[in-house]
mmCIF file of C-alpha atoms in Angstrom:
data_model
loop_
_atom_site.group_PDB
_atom_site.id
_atom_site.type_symbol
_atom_site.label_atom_id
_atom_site.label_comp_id
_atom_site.label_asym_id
_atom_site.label_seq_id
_atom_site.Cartn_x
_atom_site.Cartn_y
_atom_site.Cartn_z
ATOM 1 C CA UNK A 54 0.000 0.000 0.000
ATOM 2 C CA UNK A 55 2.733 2.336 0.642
ATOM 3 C CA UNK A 56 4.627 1.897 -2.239
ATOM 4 C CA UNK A 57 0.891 2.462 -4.237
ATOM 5 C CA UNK A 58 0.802 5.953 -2.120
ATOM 6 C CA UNK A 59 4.436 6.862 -3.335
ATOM 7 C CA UNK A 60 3.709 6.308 -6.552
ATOM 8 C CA UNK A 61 0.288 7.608 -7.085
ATOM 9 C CA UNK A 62 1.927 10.642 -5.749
ATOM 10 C CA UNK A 63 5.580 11.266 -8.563
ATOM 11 C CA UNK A 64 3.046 9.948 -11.236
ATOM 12 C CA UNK A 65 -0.491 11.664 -10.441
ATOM 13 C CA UNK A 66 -1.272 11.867 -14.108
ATOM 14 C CA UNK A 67 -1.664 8.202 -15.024
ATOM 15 C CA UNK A 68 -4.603 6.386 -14.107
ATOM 16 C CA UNK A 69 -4.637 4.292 -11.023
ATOM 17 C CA UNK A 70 -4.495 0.667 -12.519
ATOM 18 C CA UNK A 71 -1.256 2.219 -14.537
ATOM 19 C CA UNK A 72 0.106 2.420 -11.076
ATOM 20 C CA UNK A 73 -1.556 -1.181 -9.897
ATOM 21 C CA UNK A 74 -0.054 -2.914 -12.567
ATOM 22 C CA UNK A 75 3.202 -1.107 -11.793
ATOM 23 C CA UNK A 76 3.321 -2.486 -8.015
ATOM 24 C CA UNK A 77 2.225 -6.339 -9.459
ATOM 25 C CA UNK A 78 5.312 -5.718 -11.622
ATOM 26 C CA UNK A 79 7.807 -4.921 -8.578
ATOM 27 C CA UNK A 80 6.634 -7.265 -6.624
ATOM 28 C CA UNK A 81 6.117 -10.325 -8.664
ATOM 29 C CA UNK A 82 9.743 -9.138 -10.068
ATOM 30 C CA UNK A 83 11.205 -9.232 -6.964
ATOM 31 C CA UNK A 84 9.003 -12.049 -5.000
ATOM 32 C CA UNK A 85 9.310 -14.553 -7.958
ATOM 33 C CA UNK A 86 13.225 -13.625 -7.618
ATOM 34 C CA UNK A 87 13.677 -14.070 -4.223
ATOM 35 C CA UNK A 88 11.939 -17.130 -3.994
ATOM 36 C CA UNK A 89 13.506 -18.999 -7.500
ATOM 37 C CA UNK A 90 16.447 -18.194 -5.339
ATOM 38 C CA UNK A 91 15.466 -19.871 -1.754
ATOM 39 C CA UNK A 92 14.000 -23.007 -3.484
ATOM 40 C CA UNK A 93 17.048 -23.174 -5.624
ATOM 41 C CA UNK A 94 19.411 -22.922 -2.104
ATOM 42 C CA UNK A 95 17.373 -26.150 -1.344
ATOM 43 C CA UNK A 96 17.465 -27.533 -4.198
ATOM 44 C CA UNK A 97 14.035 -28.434 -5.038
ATOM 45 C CA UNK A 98 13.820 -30.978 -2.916
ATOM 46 C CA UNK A 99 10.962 -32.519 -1.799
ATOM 47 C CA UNK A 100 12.058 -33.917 1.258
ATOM 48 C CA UNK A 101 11.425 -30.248 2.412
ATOM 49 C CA UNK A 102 7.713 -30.410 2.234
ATOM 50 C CA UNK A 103 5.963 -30.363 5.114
ATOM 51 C CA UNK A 104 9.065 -29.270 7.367
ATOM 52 C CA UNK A 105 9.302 -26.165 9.736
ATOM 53 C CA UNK A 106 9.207 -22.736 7.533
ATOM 54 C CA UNK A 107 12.104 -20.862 7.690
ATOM 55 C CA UNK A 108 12.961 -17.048 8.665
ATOM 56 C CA UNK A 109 13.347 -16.177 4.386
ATOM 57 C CA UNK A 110 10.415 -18.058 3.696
ATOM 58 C CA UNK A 111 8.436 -16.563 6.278
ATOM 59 C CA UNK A 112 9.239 -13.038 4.867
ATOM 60 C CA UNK A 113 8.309 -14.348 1.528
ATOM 61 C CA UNK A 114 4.807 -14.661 2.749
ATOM 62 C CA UNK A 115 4.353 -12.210 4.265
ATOM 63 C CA UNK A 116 5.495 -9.881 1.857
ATOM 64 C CA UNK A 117 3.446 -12.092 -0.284
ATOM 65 C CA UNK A 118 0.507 -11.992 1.864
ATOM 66 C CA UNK A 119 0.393 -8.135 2.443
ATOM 67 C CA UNK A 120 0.230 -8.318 -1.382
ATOM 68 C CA UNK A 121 -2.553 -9.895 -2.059
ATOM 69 C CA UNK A 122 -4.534 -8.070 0.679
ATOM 70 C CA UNK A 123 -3.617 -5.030 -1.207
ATOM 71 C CA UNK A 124 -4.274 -5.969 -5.098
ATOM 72 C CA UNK A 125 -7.834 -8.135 -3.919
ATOM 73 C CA UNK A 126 -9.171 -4.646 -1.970
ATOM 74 C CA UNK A 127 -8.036 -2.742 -5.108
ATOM 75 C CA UNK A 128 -9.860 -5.045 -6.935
ATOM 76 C CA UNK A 129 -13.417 -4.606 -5.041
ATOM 77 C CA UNK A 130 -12.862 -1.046 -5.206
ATOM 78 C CA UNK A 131 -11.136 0.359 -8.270
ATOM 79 C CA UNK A 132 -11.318 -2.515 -10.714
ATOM 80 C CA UNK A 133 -14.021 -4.802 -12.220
ATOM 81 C CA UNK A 134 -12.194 -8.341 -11.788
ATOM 82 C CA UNK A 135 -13.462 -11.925 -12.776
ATOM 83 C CA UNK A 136 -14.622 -14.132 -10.151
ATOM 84 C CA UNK A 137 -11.910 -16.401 -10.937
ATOM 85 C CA UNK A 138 -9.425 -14.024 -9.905
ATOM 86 C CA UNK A 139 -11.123 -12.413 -7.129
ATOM 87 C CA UNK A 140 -11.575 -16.532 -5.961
ATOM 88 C CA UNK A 141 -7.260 -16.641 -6.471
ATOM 89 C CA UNK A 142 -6.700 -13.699 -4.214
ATOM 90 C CA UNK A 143 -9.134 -14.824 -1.406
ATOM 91 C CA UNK A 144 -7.565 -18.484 -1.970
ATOM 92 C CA UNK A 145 -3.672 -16.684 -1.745
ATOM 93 C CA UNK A 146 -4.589 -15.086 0.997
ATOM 94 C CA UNK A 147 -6.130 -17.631 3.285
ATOM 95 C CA UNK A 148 -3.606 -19.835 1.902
ATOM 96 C CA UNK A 149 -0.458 -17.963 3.050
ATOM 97 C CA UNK A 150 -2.814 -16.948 6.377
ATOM 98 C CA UNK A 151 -2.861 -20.967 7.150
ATOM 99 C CA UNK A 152 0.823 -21.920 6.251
ATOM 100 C CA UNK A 153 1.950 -18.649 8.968
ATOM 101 C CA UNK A 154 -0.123 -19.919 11.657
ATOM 102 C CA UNK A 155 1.204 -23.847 11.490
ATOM 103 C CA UNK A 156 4.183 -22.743 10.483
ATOM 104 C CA UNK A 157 4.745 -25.425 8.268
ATOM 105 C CA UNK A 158 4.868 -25.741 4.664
ATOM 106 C CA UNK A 159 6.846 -23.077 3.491
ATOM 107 C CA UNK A 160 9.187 -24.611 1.187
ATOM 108 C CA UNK A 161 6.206 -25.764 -0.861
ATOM 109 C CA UNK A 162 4.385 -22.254 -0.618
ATOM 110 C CA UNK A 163 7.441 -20.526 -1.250
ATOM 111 C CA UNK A 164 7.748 -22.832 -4.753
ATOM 112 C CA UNK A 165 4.472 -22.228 -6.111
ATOM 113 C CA UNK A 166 5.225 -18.805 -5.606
ATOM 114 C CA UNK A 167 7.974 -18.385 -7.466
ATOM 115 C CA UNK A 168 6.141 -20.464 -10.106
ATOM 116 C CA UNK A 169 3.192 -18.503 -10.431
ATOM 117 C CA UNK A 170 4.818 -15.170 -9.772
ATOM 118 C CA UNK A 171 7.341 -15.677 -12.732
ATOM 119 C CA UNK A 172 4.773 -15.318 -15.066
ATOM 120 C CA UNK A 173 3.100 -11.993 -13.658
ATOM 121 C CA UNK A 174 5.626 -9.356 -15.441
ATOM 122 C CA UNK A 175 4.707 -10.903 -18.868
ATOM 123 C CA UNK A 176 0.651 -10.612 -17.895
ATOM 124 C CA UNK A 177 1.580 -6.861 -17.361
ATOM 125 C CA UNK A 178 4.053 -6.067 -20.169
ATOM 126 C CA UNK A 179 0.969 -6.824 -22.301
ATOM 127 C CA UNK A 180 -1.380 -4.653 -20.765
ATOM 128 C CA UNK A 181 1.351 -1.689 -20.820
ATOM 129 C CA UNK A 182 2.328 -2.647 -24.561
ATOM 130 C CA UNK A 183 -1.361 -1.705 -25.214
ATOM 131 C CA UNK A 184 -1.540 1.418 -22.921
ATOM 132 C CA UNK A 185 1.609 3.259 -24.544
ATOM 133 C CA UNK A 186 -0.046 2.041 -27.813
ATOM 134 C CA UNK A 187 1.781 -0.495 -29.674
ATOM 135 C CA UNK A 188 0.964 -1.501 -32.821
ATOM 136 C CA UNK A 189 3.823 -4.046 -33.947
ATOM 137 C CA UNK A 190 2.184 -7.273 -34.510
ATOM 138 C CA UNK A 191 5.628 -9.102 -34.237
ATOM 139 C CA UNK A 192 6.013 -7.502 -30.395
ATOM 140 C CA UNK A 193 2.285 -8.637 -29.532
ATOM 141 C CA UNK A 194 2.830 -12.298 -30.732
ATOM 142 C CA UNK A 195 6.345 -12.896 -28.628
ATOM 143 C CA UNK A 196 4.893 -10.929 -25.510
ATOM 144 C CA UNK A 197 1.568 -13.715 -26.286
ATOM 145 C CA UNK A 198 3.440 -16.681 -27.122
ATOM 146 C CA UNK A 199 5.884 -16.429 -24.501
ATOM 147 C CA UNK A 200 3.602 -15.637 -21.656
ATOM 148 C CA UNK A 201 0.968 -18.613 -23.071
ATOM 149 C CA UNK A 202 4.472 -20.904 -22.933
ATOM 150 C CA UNK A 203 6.024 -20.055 -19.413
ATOM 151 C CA UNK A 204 2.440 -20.498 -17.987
ATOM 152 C CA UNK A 205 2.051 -23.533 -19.546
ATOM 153 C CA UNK A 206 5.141 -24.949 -18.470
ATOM 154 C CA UNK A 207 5.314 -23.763 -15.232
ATOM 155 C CA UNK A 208 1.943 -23.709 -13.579
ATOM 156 C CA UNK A 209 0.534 -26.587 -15.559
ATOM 157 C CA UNK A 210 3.644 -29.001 -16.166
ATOM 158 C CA UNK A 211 5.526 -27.958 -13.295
ATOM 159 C CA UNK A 212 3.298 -27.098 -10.848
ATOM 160 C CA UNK A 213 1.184 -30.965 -11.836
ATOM 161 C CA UNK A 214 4.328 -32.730 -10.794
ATOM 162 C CA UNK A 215 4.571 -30.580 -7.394
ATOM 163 C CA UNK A 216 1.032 -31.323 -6.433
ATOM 164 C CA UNK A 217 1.664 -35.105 -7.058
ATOM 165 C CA UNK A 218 4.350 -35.254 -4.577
ATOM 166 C CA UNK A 219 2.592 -32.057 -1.953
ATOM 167 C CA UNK A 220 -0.568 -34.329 -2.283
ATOM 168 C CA UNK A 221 1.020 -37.254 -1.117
ATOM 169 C CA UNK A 222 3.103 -35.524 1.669
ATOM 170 C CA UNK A 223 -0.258 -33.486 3.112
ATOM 171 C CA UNK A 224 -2.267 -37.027 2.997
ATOM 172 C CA UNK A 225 -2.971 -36.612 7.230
ATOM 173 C CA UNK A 226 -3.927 -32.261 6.640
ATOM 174 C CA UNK A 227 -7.097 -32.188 4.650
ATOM 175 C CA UNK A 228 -7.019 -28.406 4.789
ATOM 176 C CA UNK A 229 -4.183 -27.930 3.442
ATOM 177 C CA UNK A 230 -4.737 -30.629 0.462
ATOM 178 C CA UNK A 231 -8.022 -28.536 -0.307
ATOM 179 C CA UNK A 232 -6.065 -25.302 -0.517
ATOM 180 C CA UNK A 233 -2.607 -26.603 -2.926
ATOM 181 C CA UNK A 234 -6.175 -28.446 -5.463
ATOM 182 C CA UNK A 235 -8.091 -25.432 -4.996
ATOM 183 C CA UNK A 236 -4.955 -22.847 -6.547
ATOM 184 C CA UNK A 237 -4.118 -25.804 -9.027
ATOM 185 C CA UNK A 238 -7.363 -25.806 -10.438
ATOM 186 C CA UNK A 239 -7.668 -21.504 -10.518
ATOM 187 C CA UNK A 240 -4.169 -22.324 -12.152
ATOM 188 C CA UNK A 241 -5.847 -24.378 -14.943
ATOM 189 C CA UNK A 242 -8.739 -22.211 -15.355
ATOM 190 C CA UNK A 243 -6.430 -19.400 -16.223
ATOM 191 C CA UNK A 244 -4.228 -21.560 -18.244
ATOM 192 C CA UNK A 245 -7.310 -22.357 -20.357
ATOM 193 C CA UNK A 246 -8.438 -18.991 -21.056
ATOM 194 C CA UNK A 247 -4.974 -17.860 -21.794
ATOM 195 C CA UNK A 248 -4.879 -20.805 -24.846
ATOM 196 C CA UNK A 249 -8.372 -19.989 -25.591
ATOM 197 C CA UNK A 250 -6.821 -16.532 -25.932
ATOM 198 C CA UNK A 251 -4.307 -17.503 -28.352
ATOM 199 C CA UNK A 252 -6.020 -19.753 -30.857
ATOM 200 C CA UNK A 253 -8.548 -16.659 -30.713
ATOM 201 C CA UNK A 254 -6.260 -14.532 -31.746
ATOM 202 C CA UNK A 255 -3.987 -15.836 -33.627
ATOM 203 C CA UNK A 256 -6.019 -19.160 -35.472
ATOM 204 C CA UNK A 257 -5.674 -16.971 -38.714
ATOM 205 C CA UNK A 258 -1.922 -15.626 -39.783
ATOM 206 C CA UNK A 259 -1.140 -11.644 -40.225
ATOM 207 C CA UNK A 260 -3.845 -10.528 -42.596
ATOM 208 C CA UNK A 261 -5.973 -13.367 -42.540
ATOM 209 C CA UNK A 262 -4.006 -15.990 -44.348
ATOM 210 C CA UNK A 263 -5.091 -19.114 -42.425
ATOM 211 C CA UNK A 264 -2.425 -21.519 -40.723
ATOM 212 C CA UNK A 265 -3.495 -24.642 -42.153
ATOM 213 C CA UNK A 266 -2.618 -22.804 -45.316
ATOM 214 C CA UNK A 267 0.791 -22.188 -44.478
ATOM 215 C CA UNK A 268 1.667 -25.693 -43.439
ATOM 216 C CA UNK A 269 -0.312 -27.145 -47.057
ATOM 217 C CA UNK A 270 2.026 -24.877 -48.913
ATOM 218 C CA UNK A 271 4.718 -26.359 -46.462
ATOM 219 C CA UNK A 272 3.961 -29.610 -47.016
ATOM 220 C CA UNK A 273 3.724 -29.301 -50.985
ATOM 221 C CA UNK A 274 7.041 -27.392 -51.099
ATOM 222 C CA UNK A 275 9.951 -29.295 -48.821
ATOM 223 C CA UNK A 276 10.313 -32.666 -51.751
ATOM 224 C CA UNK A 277 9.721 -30.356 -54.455
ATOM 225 C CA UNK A 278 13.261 -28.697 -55.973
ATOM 226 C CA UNK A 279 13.197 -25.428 -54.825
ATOM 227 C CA UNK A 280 15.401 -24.030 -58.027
ATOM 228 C CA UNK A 281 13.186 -25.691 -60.490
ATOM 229 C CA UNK A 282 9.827 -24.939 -58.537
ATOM 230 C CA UNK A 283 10.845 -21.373 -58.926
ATOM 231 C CA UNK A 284 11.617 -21.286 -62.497
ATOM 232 C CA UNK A 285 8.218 -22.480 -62.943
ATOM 233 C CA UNK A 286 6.617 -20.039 -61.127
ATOM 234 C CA UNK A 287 8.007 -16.996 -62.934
ATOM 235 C CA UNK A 288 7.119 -19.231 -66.149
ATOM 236 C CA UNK A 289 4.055 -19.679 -65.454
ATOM 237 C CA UNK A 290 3.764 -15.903 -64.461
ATOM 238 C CA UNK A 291 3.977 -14.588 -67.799
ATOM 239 C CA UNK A 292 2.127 -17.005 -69.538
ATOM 240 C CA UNK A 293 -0.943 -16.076 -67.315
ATOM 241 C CA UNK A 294 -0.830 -12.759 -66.979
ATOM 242 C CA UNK A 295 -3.195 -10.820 -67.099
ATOM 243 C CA UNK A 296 -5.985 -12.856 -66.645
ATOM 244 C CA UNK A 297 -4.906 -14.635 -64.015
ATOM 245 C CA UNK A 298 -2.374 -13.955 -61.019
ATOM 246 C CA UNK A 299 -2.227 -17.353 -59.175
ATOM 247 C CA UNK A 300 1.317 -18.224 -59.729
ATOM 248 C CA UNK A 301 2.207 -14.867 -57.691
ATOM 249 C CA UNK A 302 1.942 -14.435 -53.738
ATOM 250 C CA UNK A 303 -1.376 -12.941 -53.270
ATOM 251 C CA UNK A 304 -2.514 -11.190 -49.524
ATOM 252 C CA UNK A 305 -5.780 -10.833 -49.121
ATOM 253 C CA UNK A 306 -6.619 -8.034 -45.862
ATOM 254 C CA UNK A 307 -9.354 -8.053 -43.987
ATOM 255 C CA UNK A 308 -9.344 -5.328 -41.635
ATOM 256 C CA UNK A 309 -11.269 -5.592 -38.780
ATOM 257 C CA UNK A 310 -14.271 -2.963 -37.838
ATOM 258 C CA UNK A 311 -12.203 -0.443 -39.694
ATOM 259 C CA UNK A 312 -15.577 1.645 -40.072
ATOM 260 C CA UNK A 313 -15.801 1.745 -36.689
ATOM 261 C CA UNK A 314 -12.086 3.159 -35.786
ATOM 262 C CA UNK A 315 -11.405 5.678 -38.493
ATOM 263 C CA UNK A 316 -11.387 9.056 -37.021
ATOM 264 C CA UNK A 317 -13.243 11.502 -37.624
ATOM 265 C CA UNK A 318 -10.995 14.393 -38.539
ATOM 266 C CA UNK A 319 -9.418 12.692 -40.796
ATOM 267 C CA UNK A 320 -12.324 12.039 -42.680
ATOM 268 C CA UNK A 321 -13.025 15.843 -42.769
ATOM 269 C CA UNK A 322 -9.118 16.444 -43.811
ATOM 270 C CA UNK A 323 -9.441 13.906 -46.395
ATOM 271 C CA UNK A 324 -12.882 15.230 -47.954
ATOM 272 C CA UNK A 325 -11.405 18.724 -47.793
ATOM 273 C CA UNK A 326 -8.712 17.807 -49.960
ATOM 274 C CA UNK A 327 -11.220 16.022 -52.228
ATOM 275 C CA UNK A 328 -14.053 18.629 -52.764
ATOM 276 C CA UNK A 329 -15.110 21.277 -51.355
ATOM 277 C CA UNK A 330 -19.261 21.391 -52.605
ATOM 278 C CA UNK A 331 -20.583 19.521 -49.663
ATOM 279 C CA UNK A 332 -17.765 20.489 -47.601
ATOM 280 C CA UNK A 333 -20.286 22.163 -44.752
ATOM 281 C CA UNK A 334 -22.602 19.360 -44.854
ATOM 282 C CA UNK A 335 -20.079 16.825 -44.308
ATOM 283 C CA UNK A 336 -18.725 18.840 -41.285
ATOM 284 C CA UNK A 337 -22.087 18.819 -39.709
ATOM 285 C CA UNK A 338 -22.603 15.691 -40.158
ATOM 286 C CA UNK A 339 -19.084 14.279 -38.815
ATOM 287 C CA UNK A 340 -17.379 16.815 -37.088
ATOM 288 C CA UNK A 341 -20.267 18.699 -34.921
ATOM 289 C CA UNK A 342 -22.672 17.023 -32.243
ATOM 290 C CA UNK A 343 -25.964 18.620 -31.831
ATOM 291 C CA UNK A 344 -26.659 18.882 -27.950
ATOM 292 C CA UNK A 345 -28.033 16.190 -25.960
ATOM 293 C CA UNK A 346 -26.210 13.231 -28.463
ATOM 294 C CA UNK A 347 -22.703 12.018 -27.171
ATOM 295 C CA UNK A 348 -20.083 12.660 -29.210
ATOM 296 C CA UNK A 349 -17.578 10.672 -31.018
ATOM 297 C CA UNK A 350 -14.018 11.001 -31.989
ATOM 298 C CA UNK A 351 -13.732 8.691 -34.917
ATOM 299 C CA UNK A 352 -16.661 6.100 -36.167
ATOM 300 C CA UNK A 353 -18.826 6.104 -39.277
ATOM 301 C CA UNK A 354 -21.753 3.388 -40.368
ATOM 302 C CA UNK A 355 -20.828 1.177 -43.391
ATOM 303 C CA UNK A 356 -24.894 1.549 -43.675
ATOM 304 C CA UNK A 357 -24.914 5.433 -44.186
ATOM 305 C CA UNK A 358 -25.325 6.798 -47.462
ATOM 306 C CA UNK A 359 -21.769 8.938 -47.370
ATOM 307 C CA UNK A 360 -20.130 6.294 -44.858
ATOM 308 C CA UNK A 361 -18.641 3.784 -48.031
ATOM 309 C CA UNK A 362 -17.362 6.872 -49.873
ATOM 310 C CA UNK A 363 -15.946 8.923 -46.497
ATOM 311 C CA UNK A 364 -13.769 5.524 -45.609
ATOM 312 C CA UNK A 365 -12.435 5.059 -48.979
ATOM 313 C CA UNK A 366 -11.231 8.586 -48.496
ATOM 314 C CA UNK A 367 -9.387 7.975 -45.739
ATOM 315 C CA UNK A 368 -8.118 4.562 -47.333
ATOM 316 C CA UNK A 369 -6.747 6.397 -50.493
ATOM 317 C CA UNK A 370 -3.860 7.938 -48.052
ATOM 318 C CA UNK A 371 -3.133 4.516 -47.331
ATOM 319 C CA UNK A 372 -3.233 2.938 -50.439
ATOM 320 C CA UNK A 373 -1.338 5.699 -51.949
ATOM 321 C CA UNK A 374 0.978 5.799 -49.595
ATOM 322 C CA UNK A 375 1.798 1.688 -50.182
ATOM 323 C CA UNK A 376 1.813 2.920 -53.798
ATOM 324 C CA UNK A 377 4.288 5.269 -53.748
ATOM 325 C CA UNK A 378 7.119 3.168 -51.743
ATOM 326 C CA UNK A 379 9.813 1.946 -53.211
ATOM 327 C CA UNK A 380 9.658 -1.158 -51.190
ATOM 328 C CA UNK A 381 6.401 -1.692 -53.182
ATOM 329 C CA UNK A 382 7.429 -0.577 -56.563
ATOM 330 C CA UNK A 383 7.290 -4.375 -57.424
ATOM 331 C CA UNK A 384 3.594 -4.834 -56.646
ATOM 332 C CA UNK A 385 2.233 -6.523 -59.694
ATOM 333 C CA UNK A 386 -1.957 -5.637 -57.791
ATOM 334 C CA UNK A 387 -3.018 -3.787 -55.087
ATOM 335 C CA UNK A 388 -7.253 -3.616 -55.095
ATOM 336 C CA UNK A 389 -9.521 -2.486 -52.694
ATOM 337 C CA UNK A 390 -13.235 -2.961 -51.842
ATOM 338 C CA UNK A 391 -13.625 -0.545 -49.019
ATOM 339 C CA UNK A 392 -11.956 -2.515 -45.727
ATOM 340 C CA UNK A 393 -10.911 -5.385 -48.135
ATOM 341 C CA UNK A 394 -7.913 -5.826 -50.046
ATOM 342 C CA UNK A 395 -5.910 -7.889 -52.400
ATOM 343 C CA UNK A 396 -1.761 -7.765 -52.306
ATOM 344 C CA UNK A 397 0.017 -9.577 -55.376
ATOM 345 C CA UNK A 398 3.389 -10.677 -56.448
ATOM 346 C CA UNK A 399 6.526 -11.369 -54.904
ATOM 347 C CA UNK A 400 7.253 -12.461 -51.688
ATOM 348 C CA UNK A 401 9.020 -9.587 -49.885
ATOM 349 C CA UNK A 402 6.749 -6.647 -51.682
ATOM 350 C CA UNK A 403 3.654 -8.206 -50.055
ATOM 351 C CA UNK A 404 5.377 -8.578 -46.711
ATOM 352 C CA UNK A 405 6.808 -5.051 -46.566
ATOM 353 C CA UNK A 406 2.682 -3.576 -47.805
ATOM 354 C CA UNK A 407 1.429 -5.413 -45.371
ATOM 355 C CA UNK A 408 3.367 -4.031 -42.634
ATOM 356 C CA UNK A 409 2.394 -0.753 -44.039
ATOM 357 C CA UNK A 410 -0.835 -1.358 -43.302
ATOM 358 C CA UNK A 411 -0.276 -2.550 -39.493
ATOM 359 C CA UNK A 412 1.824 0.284 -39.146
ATOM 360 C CA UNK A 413 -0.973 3.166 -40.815
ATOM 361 C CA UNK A 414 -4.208 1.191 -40.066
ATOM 362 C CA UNK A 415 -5.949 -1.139 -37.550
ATOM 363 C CA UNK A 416 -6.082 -4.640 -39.010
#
């Protein structure tokens, strides 16, 4: 709580769950660091279950414990948490309340701590990758892949094999066999929605292209000689063209409720630069709020009668821009339909447009 004060204090201007987040970062930092270390000193033994806790695992906990107490009342006040986490805090916290008072089972405590701790800062390095308003897709899928991978590994892999041998050891305590299943199985609800998360997210490739895709292409392409599969690409190139384009790399983008994210001014730049006639009309219409409706920054209906032409005005800086790159000068087609597009010819052209579009629109 005291470090929350401090900091709510030198940095006023962000919002409170910037600061939150910041604390869960320090302390799972240096709780998950402390404790890797202590269990490390004993070697991860686990002929230390169920033995006498020690003076450095007793100041894990409670460190640990005046933690939780914290985050869970910040939670009920400030924040609008699952039930599944509010049910891990109240769990942590009786938890580490019960292993103080016996005064036993600290090594084991101290080990899921630094298991479940360990994979905190990545949980937070997301939400502050969003906040400071990342776009770079690459960033988003290590941060995703490596958080979805440590959790994996350590809460469900590790921490199975560590409630095998804590179950067995705890056989005579019935409490505290309920409490080590009760955070395992919080453990594997998260663990779920974290890989529901990623297939989600991430069951298409950048721009749509779907994964099953890639590994047919894959598949097709490692007996094949790579030389002479090439030479009969460009072949076939020219003896298509231009009716067809299928022996080039084609991209199609999709990008998602683009209507819905364009901003505003920018539609009103974009129309100025475009004509002037129904220049007042379109300002009224997108730029002023009559009183009593809530206004909006950015936003226009694909169902209004000026919203298909507005976005494509706002697209043609894009498109234009991807046109007008010399990374792109080897673009054989770029077409649009409003929010969908179609990217052909070779490999690297495609790959650099695409990024354009990341990088200058939402996909």
């Amino acid at each position: 709580m005291s470090i929350y004060l401090v900091l709510r204090i030198v940095n006023g201007h962000v919002p409170p769950e910037f600061t939150n987040r910041l604390v869960t970062v320090l302390h799972g930092t240096l709780i998950s660091t402390i404790s890797a270390a202590e269990v490390l000193s004993k070697g991860l033994c686990v002929a230390e279950f169920v033995q006498p806790n020690s003076s450095v695992q007793n100041a894990i906990l409670v460190v640990s414990l005046g933690y939780f107490v914290f985050d869970f009342l910040w939670c009920v006040i400030e924040s609008e948490e699952s039930s599944v986490m509010l049910a891990h805090h109240v769990i942590s916290i009786i938890g580490y309340l019960y292993v103080l008072q016996q005064g036993i089972y600290g090594c084991e405590t101290v080990t899921v701590v630094a298991i479940s701790e360990l994979t905190n800062p990545f949980v937070q390095l997301r939400w502050f990758l969003k906040y400071y308003g990342n776009q770079s897709r690459i960033v988003a899928i290590i941060v995703d892949c490596t958080l979805a991978l440590a959790f994996w590994l350590l809460r469900m892999v590790l921490g199975t094999i560590l409630l095998f041998y804590y179950v067995q050891k705890c056989q005579e305590d019935m409490l505290a066999t309920v409490f080590g299943t009760t955070f395992y199985a919080i453990s594997a609800i998260f663990s779920l929605q974290i890989a529901q998360y990623i297939v989600h997210q991430y069951r298409k490739g950048p721009s749509g292209l779907q994964v099953q895709h890639l590994i047919d292409v894959a598949r097709i392409l490692l007996p094949t000689p790579i030389c002479f599969f090439l030479q009969q690409v460009d072949k076939a190139a020219d003896f298509f063209q231009p009716l067809q384009f299928g022996a080039h790399v084609a991209c199609q983008v999709d990008m998602r409720i683009a209507f819905y994210l364009v901003s505003r001014q920018e539609i009103l730049d974009e129309y100025a630069t475009f004509s002037s006639e129904l220049l007042p009309w379109v300002s009224y219409c997108y730029g002023s709020h009559p009183l009593g409706q809530i206004s909006s920054e950015c936003r226009i209906q694909q169902c209004e009668l000026p919203g298909p032409l507005m976005f494509s005005l706002t697209l043609q800086k894009l498109v234009s821009s991807i046109d007008a790159d010399d990374e792109c000068a080897d673009l054989l087609l770029q077409a649009w339909y409003m929010d969908d597009g179609v990217l052909s010819v070779n490999c690297l052209a495609v790959f650099h447009a695409v990024q354009m579009v990341e990088e200058l629109a939402l996909l």
